[in-house]
Tab-separated table of C-alpha atoms in Angstrom:
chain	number	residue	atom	x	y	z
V	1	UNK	CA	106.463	99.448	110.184
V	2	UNK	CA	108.448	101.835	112.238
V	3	UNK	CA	106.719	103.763	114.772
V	4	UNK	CA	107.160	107.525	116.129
V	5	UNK	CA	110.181	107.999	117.463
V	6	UNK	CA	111.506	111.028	119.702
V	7	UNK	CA	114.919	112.331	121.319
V	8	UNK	CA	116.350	112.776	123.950
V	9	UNK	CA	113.605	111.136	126.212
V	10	UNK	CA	114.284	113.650	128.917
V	11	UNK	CA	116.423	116.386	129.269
V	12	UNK	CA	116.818	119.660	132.004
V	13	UNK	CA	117.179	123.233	130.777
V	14	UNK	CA	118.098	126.576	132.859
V	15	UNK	CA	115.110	129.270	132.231
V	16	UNK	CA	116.383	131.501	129.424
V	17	UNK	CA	118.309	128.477	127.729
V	18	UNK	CA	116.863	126.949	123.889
V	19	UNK	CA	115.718	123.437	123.532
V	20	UNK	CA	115.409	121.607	120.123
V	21	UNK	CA	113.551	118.388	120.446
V	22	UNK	CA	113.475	115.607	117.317
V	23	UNK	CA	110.705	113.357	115.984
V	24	UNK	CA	110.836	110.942	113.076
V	25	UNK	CA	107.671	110.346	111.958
V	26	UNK	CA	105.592	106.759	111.351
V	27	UNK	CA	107.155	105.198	108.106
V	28	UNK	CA	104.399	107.001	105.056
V	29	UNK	CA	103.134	109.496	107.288
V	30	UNK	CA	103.180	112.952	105.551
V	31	UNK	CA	101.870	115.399	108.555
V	32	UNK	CA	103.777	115.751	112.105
V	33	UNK	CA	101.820	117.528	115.315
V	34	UNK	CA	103.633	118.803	118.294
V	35	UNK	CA	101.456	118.561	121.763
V	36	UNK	CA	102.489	119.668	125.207
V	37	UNK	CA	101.258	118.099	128.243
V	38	UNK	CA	101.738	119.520	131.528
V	39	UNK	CA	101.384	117.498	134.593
V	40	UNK	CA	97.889	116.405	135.073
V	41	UNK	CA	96.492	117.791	132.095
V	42	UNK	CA	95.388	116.248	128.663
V	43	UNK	CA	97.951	117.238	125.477
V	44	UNK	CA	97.207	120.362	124.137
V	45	UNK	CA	98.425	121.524	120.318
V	46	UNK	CA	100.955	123.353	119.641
V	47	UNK	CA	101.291	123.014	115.207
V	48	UNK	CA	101.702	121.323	113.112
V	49	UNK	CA	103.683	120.813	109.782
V	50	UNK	CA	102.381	119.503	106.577
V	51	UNK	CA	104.662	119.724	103.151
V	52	UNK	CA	107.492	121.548	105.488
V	53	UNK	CA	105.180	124.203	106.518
V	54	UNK	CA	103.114	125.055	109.684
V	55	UNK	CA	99.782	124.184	108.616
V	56	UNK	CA	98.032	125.287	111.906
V	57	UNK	CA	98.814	126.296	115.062
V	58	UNK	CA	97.547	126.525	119.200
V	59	UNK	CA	97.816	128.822	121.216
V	60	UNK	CA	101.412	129.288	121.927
V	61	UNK	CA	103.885	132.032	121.527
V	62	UNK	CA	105.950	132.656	118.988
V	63	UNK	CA	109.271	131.520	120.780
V	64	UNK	CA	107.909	128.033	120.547
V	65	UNK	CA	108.780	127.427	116.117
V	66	UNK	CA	109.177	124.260	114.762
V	67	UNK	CA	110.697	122.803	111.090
V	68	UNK	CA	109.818	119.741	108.991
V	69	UNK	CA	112.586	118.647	106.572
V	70	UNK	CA	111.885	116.490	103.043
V	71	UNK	CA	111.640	113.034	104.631
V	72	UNK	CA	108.956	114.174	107.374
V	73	UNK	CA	111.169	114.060	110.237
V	74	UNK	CA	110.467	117.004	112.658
V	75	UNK	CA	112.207	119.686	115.067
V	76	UNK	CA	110.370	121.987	117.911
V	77	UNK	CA	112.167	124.803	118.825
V	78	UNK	CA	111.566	126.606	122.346
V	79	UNK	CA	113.584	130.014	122.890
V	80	UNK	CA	113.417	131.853	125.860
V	81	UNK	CA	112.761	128.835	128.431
V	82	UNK	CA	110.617	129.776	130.912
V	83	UNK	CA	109.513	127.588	134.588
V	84	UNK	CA	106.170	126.872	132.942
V	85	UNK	CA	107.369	125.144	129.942
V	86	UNK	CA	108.723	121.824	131.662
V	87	UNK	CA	105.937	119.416	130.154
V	88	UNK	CA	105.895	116.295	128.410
V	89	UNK	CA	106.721	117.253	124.185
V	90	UNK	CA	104.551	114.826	122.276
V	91	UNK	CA	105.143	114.385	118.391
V	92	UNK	CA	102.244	112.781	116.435
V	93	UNK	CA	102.170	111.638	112.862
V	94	UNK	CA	99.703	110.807	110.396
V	95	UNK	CA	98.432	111.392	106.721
V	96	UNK	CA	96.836	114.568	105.837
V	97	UNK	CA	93.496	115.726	106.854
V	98	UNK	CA	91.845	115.833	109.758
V	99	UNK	CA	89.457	112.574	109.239
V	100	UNK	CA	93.127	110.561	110.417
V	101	UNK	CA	94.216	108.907	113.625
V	102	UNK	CA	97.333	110.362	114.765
V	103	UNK	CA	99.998	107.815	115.980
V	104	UNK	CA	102.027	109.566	119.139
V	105	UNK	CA	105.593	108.759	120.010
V	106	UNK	CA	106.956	108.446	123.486
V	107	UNK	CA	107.456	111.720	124.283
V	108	UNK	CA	110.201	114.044	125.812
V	109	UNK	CA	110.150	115.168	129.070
V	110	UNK	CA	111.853	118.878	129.807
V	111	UNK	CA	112.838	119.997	132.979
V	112	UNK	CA	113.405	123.835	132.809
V	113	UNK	CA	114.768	125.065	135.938
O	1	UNK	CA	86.278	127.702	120.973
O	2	UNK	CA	86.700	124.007	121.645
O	3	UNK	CA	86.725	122.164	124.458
O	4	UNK	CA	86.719	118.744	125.670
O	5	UNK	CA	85.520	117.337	129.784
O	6	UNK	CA	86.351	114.380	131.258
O	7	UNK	CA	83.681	114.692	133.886
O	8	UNK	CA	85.919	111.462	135.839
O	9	UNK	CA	89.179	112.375	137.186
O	10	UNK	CA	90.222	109.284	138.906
O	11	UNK	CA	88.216	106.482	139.191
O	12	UNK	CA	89.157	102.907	140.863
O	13	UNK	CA	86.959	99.878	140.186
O	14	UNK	CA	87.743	96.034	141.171
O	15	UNK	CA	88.082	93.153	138.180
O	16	UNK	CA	85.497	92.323	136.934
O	17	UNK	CA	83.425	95.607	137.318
O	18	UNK	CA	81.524	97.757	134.197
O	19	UNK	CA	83.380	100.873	133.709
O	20	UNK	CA	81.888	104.136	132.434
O	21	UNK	CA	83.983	107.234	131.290
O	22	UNK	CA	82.143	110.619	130.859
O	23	UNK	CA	82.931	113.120	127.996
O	24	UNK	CA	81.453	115.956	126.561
O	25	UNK	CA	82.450	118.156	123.840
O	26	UNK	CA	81.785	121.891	123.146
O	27	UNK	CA	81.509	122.456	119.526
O	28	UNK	CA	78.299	122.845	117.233
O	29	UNK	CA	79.640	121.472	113.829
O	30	UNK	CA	80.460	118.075	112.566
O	31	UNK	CA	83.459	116.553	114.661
O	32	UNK	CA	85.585	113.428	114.980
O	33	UNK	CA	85.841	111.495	118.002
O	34	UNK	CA	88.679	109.632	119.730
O	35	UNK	CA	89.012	107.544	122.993
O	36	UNK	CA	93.236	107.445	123.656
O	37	UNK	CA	94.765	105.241	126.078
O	38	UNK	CA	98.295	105.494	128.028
O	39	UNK	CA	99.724	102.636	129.935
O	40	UNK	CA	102.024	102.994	132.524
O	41	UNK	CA	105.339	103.806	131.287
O	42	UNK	CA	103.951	103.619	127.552
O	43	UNK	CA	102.993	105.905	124.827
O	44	UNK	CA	99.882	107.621	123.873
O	45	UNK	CA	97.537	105.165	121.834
O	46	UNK	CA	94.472	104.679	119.957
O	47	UNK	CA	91.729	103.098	121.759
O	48	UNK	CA	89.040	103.924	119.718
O	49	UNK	CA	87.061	106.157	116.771
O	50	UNK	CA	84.233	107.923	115.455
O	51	UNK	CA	84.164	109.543	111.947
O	52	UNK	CA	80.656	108.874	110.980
O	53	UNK	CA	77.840	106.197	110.689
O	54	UNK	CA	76.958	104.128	113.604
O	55	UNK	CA	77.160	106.341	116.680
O	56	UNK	CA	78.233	102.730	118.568
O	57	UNK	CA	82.239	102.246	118.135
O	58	UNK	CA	84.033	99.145	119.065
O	59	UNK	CA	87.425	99.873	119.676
O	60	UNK	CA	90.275	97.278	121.190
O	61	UNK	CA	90.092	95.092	124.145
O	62	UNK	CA	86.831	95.032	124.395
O	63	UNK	CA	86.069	98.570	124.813
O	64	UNK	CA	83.273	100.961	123.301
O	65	UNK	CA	81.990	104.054	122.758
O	66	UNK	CA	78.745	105.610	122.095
O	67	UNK	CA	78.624	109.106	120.404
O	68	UNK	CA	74.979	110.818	121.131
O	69	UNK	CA	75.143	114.050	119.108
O	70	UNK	CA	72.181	115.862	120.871
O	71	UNK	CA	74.388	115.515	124.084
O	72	UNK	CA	77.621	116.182	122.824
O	73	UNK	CA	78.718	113.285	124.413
O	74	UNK	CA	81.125	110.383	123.803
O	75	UNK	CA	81.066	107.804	126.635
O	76	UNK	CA	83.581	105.288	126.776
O	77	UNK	CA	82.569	101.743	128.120
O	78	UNK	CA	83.484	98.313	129.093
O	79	UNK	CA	81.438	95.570	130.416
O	80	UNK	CA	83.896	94.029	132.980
O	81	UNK	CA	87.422	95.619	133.704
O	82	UNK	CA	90.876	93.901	134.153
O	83	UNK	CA	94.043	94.561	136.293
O	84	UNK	CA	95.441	95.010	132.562
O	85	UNK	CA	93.118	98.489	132.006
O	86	UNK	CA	94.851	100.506	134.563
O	87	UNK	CA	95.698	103.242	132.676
O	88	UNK	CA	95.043	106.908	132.105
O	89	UNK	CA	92.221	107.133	129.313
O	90	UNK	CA	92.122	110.817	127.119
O	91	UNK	CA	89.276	112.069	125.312
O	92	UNK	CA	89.529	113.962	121.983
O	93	UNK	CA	87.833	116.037	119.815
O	94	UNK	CA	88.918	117.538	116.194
O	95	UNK	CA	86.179	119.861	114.226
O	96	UNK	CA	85.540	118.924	110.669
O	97	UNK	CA	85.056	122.830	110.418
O	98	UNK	CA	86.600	123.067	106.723
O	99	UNK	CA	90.621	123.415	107.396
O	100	UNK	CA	92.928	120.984	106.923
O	101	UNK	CA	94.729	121.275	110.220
O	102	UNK	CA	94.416	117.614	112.074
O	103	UNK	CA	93.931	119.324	115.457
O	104	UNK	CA	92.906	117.414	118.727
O	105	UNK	CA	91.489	118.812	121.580
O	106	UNK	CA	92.058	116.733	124.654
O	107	UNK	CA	89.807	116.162	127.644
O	108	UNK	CA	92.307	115.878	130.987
O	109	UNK	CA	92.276	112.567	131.529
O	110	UNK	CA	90.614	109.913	133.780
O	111	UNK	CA	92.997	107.728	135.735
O	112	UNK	CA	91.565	104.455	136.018
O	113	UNK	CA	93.548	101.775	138.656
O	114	UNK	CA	91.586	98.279	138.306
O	115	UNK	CA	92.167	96.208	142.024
O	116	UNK	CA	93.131	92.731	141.173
């Protein structure tokens, strides 16, 4: 069974630049969650994508948009990078509904500067 | 709105000694509970769950958790700690409010470093 996997690991970004970070999803799992967690602080939601379409979403702005394609895999797009978005990305998969564990992958750490 | 506290935000203990992690939960409705754990240098995982039924929850490595519903509270324990538990532990919360979005709220985090 494979697990979550995410790229890059880390990367570092100039404010204003776009970011596009990739998660494959646990082998069967159907629905993919995006978290950001700032240093010090727990994950917090960003969406997530059931069927290839957001099916919920945190409070975050609209520059942060995200894809699933046909075999689950994921994409979050940032535009607009500002300071405060350097975080740890966490990617989550799991069946659908919300009685599910989530498995997480490693993460991607952004450095916008 | 939602909201998880993780009334511990670091908290050192020697081998050997019972551990105790506070959280507490804002949210009236039915809700599903989870205890995560991340290792140093490792990934987010599953510690432990509560759907429904018994309000006691054994998770892995010999942990537990105890959801009391007129506290809104979801303590995670362990009788005697290990160098191996040093960790950051996450509380989380998701509302069985009727949607279908699989959405966890996260407490901050306790750091717990076990002295050999």
């Amino acid at each position: 069974e494979t697990g979550v996997t995410q790229s890059p690991t880390h990367l570092i970004k100039t404010r204003g630049q776009q970011v596009t970070l990739r998660c494959s999803s646990q082998s069967g799992h159907n629905t993919v969650s995006w978290y950001q967690q700032a240093l010090g602080q727990g994950p917090q939601f960003i969406f997530q994508y059931y069927r290839e379409e957001e099916n919920g979403r945190g409070n975050f702005p609209p520059r942060f948009s995200g894809l699933q394609f046909p075999n689950y895999s994921s994409e979050l797009n940032v535009n607009a990078l500002e300071l405060d978005d350097s975080a740890l990305y966490l990617c989550a998969s799991s069946l659908a509904g919300t009685r599910r564990e989530q498995y997480f992958g490693p993460g991607t750490r952004l450095t916008v500067t | 709105a939602q909201s998880v506290s993780q009334h511990n935000h670091h908290v050192i203990l020697s081998e050997a000694a019972s551990l105790e992690l506070g959280c507490n939960y804002s949210y009236g409705g039915t809700v599903n509970l989870f205890w995560y754990v991340q290792y140093p240098g490792q990934h987010l995982q599953l510690l432990l769950k509560y759907f429904s039924g018994d309000p006691l929850v054994k998770g892995i490595k010999g942990f537990e958790a105890e959801f009391i519903k007129s506290k809104f509270s979801f303590n995670l324990r362990k009788p005697s700690v290990q160098w191996s538990d040093t960790a950051e532990y996450f509380c989380a919360v998701n509302a069985q409010d009727g949607g279908a979005t699989n959405k966890l709220i996260f407490g901050t985090g306790t750091l717990l470093a076990v002295q050999p």
